[in-house]
GROMACS .gro file of C-alpha atoms in nm:
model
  441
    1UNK     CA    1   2.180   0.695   3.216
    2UNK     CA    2   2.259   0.915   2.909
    3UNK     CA    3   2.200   0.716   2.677
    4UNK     CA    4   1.850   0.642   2.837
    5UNK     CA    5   1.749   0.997   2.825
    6UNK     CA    6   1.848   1.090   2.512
    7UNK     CA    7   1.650   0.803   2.406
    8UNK     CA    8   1.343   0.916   2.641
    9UNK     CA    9   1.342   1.222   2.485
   10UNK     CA   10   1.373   1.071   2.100
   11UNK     CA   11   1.088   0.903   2.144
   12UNK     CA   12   0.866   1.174   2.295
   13UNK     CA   13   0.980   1.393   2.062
   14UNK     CA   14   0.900   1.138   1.761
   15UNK     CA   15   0.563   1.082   1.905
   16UNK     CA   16   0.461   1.416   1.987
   17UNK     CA   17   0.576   1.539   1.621
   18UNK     CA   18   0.329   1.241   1.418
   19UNK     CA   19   0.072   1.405   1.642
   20UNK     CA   20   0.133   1.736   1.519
   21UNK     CA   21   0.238   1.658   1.181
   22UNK     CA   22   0.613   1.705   1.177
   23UNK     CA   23   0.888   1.515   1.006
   24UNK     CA   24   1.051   1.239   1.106
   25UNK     CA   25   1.409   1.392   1.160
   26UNK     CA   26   1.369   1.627   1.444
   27UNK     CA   27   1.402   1.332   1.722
   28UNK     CA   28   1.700   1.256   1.591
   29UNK     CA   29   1.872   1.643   1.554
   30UNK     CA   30   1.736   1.609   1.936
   31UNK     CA   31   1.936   1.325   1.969
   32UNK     CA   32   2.252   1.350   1.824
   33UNK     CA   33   2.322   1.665   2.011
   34UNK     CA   34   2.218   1.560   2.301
   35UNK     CA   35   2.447   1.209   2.289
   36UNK     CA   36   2.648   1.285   1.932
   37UNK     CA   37   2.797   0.909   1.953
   38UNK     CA   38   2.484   0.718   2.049
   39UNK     CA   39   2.450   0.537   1.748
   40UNK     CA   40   2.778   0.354   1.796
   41UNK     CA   41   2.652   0.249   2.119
   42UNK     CA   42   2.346   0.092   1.991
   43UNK     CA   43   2.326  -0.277   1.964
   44UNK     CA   44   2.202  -0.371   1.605
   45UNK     CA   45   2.021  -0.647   1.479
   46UNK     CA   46   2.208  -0.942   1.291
   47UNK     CA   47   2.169  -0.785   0.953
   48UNK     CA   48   2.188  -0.443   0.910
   49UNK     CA   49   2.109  -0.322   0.538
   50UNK     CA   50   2.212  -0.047   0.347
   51UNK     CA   51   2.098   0.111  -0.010
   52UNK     CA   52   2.280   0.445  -0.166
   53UNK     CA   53   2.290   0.594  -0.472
   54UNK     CA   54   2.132   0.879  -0.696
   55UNK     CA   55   1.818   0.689  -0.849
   56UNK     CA   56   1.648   0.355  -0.662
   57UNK     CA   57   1.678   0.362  -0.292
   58UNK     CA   58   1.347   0.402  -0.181
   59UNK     CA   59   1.172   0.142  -0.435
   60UNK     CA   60   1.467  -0.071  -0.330
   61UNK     CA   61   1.432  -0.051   0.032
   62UNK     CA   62   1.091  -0.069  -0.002
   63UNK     CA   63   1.080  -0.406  -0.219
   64UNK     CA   64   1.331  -0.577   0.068
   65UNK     CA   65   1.187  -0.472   0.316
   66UNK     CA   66   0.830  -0.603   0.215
   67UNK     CA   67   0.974  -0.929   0.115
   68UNK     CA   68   1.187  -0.986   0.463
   69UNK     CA   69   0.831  -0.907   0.594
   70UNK     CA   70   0.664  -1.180   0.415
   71UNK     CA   71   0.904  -1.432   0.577
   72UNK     CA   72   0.827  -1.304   0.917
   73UNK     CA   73   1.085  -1.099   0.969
   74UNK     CA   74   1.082  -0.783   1.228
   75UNK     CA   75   1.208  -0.523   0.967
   76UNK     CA   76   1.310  -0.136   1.094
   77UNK     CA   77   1.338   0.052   0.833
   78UNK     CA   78   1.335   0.459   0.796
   79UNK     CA   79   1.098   0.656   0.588
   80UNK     CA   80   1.146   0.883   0.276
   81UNK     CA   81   1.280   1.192   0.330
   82UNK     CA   82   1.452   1.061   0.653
   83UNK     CA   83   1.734   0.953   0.461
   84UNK     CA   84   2.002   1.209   0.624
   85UNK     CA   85   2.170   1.124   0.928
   86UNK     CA   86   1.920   1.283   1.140
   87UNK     CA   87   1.654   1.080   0.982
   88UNK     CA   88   1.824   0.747   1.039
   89UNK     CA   89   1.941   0.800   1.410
   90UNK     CA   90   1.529   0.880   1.458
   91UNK     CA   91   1.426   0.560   1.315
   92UNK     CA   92   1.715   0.331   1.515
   93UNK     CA   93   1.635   0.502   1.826
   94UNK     CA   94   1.263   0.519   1.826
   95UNK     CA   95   1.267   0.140   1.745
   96UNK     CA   96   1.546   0.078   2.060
   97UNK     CA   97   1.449   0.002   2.388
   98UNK     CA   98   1.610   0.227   2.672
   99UNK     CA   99   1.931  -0.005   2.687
  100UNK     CA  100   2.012   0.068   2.304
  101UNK     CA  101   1.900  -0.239   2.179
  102UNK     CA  102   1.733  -0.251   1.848
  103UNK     CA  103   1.395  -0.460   1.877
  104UNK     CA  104   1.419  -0.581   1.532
  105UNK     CA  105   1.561  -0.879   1.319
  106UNK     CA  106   1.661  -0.617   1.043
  107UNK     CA  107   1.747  -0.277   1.015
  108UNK     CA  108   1.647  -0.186   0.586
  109UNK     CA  109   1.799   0.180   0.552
  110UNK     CA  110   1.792   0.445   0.265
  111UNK     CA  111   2.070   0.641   0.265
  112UNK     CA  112   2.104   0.951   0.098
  113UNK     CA  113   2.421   0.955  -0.083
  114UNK     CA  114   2.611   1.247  -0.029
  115UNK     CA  115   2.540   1.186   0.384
  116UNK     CA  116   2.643   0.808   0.344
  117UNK     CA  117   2.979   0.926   0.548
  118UNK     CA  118   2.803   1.114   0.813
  119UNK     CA  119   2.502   0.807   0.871
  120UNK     CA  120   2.816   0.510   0.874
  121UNK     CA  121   3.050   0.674   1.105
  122UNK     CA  122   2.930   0.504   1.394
  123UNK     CA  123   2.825   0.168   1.237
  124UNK     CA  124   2.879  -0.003   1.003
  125UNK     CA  125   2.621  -0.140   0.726
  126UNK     CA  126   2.664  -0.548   0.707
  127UNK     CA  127   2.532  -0.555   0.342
  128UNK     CA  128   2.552  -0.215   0.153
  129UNK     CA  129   2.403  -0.163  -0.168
  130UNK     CA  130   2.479   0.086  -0.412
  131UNK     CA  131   2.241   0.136  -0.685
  132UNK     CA  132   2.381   0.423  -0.957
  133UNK     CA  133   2.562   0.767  -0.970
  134UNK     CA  134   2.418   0.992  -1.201
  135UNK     CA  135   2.402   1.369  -1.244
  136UNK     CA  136   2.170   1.465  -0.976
  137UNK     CA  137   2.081   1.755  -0.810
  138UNK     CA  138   2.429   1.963  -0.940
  139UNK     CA  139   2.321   2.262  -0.680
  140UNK     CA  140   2.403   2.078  -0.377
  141UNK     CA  141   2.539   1.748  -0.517
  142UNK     CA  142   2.796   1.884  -0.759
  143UNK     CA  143   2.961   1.623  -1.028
  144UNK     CA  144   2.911   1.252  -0.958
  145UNK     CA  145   3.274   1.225  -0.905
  146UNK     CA  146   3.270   1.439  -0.620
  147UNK     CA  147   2.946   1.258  -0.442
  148UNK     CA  148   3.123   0.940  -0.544
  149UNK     CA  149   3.421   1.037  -0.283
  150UNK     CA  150   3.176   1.018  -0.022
  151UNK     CA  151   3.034   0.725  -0.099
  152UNK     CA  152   3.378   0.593  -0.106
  153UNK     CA  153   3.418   0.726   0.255
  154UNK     CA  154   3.109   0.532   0.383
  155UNK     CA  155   3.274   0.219   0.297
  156UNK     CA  156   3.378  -0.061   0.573
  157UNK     CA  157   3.611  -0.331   0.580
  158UNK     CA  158   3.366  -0.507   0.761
  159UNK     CA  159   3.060  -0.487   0.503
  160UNK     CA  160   2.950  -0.691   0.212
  161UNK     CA  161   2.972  -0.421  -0.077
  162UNK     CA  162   2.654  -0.539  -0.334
  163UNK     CA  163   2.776  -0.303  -0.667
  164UNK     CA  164   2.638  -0.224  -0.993
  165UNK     CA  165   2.873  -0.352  -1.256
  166UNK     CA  166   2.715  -0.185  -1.512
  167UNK     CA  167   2.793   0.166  -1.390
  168UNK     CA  168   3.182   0.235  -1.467
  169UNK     CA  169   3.167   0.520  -1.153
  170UNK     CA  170   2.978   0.266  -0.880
  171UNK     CA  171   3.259  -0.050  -0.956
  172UNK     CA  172   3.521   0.149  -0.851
  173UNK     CA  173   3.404   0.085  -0.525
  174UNK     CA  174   3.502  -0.305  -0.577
  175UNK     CA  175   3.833  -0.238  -0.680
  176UNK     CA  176   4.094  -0.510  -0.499
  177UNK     CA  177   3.847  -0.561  -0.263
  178UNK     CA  178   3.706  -0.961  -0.189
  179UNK     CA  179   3.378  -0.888   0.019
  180UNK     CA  180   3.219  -0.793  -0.313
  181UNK     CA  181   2.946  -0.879  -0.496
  182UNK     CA  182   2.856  -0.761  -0.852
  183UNK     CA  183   2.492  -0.729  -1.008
  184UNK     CA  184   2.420  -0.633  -1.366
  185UNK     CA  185   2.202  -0.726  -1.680
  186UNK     CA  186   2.298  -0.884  -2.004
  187UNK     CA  187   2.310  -0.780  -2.320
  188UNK     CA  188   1.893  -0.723  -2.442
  189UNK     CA  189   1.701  -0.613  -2.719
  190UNK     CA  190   1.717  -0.229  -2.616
  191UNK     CA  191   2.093  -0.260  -2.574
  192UNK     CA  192   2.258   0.015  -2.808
  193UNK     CA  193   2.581  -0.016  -2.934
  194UNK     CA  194   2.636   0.338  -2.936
  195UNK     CA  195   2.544   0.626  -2.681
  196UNK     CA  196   2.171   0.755  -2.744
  197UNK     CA  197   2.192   1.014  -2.431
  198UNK     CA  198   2.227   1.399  -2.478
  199UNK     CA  199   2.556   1.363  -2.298
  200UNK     CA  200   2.778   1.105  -2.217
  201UNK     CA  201   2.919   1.039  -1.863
  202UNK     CA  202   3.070   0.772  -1.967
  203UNK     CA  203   3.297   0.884  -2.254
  204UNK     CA  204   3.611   0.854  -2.019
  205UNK     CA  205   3.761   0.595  -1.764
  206UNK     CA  206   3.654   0.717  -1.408
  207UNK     CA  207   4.035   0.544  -1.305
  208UNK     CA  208   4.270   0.658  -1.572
  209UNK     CA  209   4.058   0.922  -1.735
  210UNK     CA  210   4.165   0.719  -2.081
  211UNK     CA  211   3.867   0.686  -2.338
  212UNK     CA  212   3.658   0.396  -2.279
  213UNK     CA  213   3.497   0.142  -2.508
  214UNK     CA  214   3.173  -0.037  -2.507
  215UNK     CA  215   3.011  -0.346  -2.647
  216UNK     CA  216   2.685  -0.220  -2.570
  217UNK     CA  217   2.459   0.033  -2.360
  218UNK     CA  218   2.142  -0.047  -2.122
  219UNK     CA  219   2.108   0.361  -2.132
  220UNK     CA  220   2.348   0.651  -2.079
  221UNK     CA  221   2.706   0.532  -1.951
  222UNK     CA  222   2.517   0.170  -1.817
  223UNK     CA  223   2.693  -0.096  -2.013
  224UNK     CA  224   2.951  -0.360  -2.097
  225UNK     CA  225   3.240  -0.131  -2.057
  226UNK     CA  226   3.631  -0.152  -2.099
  227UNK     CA  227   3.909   0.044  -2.055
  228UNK     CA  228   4.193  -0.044  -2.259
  229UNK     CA  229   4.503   0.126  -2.066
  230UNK     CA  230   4.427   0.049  -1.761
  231UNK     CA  231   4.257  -0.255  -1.761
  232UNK     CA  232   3.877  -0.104  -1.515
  233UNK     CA  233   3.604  -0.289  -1.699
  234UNK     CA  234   3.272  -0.455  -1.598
  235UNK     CA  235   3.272  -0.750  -1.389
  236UNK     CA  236   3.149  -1.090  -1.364
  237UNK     CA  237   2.829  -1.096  -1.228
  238UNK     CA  238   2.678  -1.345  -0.955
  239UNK     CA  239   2.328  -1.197  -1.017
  240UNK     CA  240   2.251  -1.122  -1.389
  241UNK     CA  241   1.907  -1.005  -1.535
  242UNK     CA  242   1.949  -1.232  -1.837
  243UNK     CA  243   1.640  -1.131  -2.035
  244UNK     CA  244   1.450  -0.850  -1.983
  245UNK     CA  245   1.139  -0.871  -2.177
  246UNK     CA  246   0.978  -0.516  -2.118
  247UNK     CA  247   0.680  -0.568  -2.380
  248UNK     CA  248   0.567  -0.870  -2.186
  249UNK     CA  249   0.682  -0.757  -1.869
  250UNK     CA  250   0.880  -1.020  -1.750
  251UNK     CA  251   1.244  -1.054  -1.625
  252UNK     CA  252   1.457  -1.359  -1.593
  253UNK     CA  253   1.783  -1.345  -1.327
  254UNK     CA  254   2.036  -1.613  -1.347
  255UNK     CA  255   1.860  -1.802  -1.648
  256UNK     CA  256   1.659  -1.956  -1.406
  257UNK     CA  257   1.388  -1.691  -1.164
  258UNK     CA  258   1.105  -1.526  -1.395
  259UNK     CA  259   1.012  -1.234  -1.211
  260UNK     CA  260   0.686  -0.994  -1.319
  261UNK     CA  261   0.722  -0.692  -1.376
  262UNK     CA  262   0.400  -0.481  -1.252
  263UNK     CA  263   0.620  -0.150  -1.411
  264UNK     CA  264   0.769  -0.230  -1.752
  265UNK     CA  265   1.062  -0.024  -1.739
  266UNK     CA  266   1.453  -0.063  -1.705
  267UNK     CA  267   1.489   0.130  -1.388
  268UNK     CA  268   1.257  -0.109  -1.206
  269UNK     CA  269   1.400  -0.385  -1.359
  270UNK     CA  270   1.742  -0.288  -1.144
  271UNK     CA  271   1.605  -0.184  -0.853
  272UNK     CA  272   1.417  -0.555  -0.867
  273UNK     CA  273   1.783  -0.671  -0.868
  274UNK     CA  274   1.925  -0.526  -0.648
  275UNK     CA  275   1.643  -0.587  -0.433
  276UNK     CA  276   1.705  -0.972  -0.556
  277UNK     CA  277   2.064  -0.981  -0.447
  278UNK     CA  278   2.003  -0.851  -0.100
  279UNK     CA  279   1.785  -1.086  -0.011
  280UNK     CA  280   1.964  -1.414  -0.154
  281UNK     CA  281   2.283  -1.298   0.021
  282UNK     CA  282   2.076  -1.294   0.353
  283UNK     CA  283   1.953  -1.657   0.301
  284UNK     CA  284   1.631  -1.567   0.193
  285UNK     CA  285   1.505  -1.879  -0.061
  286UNK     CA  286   1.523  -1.727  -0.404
  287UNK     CA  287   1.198  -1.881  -0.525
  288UNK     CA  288   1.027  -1.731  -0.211
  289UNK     CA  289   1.168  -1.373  -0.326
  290UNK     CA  290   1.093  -1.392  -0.703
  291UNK     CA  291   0.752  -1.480  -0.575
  292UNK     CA  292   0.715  -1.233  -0.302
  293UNK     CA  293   0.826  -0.968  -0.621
  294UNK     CA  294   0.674  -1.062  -0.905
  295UNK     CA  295   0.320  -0.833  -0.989
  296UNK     CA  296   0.488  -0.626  -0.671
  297UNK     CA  297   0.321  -0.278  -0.664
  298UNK     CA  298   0.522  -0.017  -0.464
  299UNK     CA  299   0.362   0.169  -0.252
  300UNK     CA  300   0.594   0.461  -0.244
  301UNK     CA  301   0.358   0.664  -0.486
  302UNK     CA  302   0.600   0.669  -0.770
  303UNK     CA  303   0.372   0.581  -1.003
  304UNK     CA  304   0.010   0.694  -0.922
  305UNK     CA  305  -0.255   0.612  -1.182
  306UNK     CA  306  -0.528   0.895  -1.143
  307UNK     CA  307  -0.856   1.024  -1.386
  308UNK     CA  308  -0.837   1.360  -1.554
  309UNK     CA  309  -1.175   1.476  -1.730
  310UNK     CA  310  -1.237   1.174  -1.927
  311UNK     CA  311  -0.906   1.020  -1.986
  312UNK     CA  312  -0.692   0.765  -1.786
  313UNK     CA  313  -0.365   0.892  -1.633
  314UNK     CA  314   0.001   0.775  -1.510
  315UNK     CA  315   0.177   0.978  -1.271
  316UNK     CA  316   0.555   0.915  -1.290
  317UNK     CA  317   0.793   1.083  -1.035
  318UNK     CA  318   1.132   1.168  -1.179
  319UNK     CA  319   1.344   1.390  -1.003
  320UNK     CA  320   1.419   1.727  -1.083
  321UNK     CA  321   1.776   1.833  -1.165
  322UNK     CA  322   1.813   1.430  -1.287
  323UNK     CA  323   1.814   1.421  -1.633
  324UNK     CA  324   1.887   0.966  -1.644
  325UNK     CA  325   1.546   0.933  -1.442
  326UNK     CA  326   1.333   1.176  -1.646
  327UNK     CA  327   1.483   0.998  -2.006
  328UNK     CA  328   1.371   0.645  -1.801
  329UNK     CA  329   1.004   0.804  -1.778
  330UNK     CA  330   1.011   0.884  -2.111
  331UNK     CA  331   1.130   0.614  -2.263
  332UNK     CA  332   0.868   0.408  -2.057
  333UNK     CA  333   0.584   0.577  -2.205
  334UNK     CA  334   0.684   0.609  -2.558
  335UNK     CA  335   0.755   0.227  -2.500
  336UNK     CA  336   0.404   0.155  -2.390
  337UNK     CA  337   0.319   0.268  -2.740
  338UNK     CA  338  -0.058   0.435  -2.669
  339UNK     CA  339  -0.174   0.746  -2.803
  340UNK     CA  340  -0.100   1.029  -2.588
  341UNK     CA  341  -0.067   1.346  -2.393
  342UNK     CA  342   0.221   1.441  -2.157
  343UNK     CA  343   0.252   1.705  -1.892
  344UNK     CA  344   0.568   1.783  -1.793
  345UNK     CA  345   0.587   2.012  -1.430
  346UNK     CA  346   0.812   2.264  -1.371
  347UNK     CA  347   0.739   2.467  -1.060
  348UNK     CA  348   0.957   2.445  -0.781
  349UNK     CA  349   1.270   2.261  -0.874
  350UNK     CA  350   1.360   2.136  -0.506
  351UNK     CA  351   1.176   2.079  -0.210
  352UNK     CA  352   1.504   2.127   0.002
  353UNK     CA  353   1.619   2.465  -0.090
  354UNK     CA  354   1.556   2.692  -0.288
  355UNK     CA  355   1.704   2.711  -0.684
  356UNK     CA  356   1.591   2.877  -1.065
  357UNK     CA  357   1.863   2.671  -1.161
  358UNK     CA  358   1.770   2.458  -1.452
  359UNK     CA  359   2.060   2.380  -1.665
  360UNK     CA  360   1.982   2.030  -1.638
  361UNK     CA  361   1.672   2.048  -1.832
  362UNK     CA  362   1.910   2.062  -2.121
  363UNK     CA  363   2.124   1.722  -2.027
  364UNK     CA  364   1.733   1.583  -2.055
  365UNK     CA  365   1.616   1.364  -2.387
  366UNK     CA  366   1.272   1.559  -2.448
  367UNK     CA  367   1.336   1.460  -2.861
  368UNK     CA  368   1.271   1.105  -2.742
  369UNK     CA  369   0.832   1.246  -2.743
  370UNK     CA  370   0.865   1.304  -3.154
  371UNK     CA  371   0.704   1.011  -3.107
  372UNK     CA  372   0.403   0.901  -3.359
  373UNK     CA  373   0.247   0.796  -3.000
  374UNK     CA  374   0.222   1.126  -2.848
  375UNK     CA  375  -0.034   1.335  -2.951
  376UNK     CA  376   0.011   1.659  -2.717
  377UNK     CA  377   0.275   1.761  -2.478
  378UNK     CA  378   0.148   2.004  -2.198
  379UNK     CA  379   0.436   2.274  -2.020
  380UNK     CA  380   0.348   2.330  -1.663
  381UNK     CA  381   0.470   2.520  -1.393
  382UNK     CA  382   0.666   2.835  -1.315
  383UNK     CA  383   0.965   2.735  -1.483
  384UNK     CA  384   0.723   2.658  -1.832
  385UNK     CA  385   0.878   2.921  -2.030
  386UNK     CA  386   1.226   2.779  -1.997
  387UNK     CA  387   1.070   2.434  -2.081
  388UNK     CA  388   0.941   2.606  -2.417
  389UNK     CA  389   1.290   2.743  -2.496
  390UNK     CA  390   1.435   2.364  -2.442
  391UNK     CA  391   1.151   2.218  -2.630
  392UNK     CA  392   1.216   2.485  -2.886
  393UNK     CA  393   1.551   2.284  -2.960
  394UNK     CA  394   1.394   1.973  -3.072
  395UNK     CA  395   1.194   1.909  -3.389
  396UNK     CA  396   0.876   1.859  -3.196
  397UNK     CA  397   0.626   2.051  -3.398
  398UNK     CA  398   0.503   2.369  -3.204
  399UNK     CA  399   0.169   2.267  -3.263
  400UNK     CA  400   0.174   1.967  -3.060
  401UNK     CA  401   0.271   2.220  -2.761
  402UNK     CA  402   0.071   2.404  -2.492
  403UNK     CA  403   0.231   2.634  -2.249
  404UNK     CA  404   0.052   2.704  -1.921
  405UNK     CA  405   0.256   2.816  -1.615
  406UNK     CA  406  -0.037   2.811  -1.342
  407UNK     CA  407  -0.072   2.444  -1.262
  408UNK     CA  408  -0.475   2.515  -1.178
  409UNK     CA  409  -0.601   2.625  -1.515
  410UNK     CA  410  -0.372   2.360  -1.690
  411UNK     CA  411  -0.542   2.098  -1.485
  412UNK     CA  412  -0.909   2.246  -1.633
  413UNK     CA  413  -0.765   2.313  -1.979
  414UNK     CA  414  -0.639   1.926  -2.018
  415UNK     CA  415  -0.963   1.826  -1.822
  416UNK     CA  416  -1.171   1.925  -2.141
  417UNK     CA  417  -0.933   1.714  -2.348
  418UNK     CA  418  -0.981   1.367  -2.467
  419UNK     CA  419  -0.680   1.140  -2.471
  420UNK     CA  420  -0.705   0.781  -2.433
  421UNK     CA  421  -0.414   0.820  -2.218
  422UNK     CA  422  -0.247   1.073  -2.012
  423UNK     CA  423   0.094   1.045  -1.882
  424UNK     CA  424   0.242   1.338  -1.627
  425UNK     CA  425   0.602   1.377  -1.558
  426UNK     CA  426   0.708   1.575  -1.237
  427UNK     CA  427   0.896   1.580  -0.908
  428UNK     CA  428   0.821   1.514  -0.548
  429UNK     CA  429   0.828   1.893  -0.494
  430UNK     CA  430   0.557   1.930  -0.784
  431UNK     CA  431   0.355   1.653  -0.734
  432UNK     CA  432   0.084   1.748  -0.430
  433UNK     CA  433   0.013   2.045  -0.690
  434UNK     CA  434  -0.121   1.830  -0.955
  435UNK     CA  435  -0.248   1.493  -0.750
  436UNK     CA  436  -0.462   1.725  -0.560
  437UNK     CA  437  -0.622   1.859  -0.845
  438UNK     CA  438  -0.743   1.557  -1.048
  439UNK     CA  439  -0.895   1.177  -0.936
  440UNK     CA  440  -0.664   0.959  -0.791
  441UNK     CA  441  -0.755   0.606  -0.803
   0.00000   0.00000   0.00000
């Protein structure tokens, strides 16, 4: 009888907050308080899917999820934002019938990372993906070390662990463990010998704290890696992107599934992976999946194309206080090699608390736009000014730089412009301000 209630009111409580506007977490605050072990009561469906880490979830869950959907599968999956405990428990128990049984064939999740103990106390994922650990959001998330303990907490016997072998911090995870499977990419033609990254997280052995060596980089500390003292290195890999041809946009995993890419850029080309490995591992056909994901467009509005004044635009979110995913959306557009103008945003650095922390604009590549491609680079926001002092530490000709801290007159300055292309770079706390204000297509 309890555990119908507390589901009764759940789903009131979800419906009545849609109606109204509210997030998707509430029900399940309601929930857990009312019942706080309901979740372990819960009976799941026969694959139950899990994806952590600092940079990929939600493309990642969203790519599975649409291609379990294509086969016919009844996929639950929760929303962004709802990737806290509160937000999962909503989504399971909305989607349960009164007994606590889950009217699905798969439950997809996005877990936020530094929660992953809290959501997997009571169940346990059966496949559980983790993407990356970067520096991310050092306010509330601290060192990657420390989020990477409770990660490490989240883990279960009972779960297939699906790791990135490239990232020296994530394999730890697989250490003397057999339910664990490794994804990664091969050497490429962007592969750097040497770190190009402001800083290097991956100067030391996350086991032995010895220094580490490298045959090559994919970016940052994401490599071919080996420690020589006590033996931690990158694994063998069961799925392996082994060309990634960015110019042309195509990917090939295992030598033999050519996968297109409808974003040209490494991040997506791991999240398509992972995304990859999930789904084989569930007995999905792989041809059916690199079909399903080739030309895939997520709909997640990470990248929005949009009109400003007379020029074309990209809109590509990368996370505030995350220095690897803004240096990705850099390094995408200076690869697309098109005369341009960027505008970086600044304004509010979080849209979960509040911060004027910005430390990690420094830890972020912003040299990587003396590119002969760029022809402008616009400084947005309320935190513009400490954009300028960063930018005042490259060799990026003042000249090519326009400061303008209200978002509004920027948008009509720019407007008046004309660059064949226009590229913005911003966070999800940011980006309302500026979609609002120009033509999305």
């Amino acid at each position: 009888m309890r555990m119908f209630f507390t589901i009764l009111i759940c789903k009131l409580a979800y419906f009545f907050g849609h109606l109204i506007g509210r997030g998707s977490s509430l029900p399940g605050e309601i929930a857990l308080k009312m019942y706080p072990d309901i979740l372990s009561k819960i009976k799941l469906p026969e694959f139950v899917i899990a994806v952590t880490g600092s940079n990929g979830k939600t493309s990642t869950v969203e790519m599975i999820t649409h291609i379990l959907t294509s086969q016919g599968k009844k996929v639950v999956t929760n929303k962004e934002g709802s990737n806290l405990d509160a937000g999962i428990a909503a989504a399971l128990l909305y989607n349960c019938t009164f007994g606590g049984k889950m009217k699905a064939d798969a439950l997809v999740l996005e877990s936020d990372e530094r929660f992953s103990k809290r959501t997997f106390k009571h169940f346990a994922p059966t496949h559980y993906a983790v993407t990356n650990l970067y520096r991310d959001q050092l306010t509330r998330n601290a060192h990657p070390e420390w989020v990477y303990e409770y990660i490490r907490e989240s883990v279960s016997d009972s779960s297939t662990l699906i790791l990135n072998a490239d990232d020296p911090l994530i394999s730890m995870l697989g250490k003397d463990r057999e339910n664990v499977v490794w994804f990664g990419m091969d050497k490429q033609t962007f592969s750097t010998e040497e770190n190009t990254a402001v800083y290097d997280d991956g100067a030391f052995c996350p086991a032995c704290k010895s220094r580490m060596n490298y045959s090559y980089r994919h970016f940052n500390h994401i490599g071919d890696y080996s420690c020589e003292k006590c033996g931690h290195k990158k694994q063998a890999t069961r799925f392996t992107v082994t060309e990634a041809d960015l110019k042309n946009g195509i990917i090939t995993i295992n030598n033999e599934r050519r996968i297109r890419l409808s974003f040209k850029s490494i991040y997506n080309v791991y999240n398509i992976l992972t995304c990859f490995a999930v789904c084989s591992l569930i007995g999905i056909d792989e041809e059916k999946i690199a079909k399903e994901i080739s030309d895939y467009v997520l709909k997640n509005g990470r990248v929005v194309e949009y009109y400003l004044g007379t020029s074309d635009g990209t809109f590509l979110i990368s996370k505030h206080e995350n220095s690897v995913s803004y240096d990705q959306s850099i390094r995408y557009l200076v690869g697309q090699n098109i005369p341009c103008g960027v505008i970086i945003i600044v304004d509010a650095v979080s849209r979960r608390y509040s911060t004027g922390e910005v430390s990690w604009l420094w830890d972020i590549d912003f040299e990587l736009l003396n590119a002969d491609c760029v022809d402008h680079i616009y400084l947005l926001g309320a935190h513009a000014g400490d954009l300028e002092t960063r930018f005042s530490y490259t060799d990026i000709l003042p000249e090519k730089i326009t400061v303008i801290p209200d978002i509004d007159e920027a948008v009509d300055v720019i407007a008046e412009k004309k660059h064949a292309k226009l590229y913005t770079i911003t966070c999800f706390s940011d980006k309302a301000k500026f979609l609002s204000k120009v033509k999305v297509k």
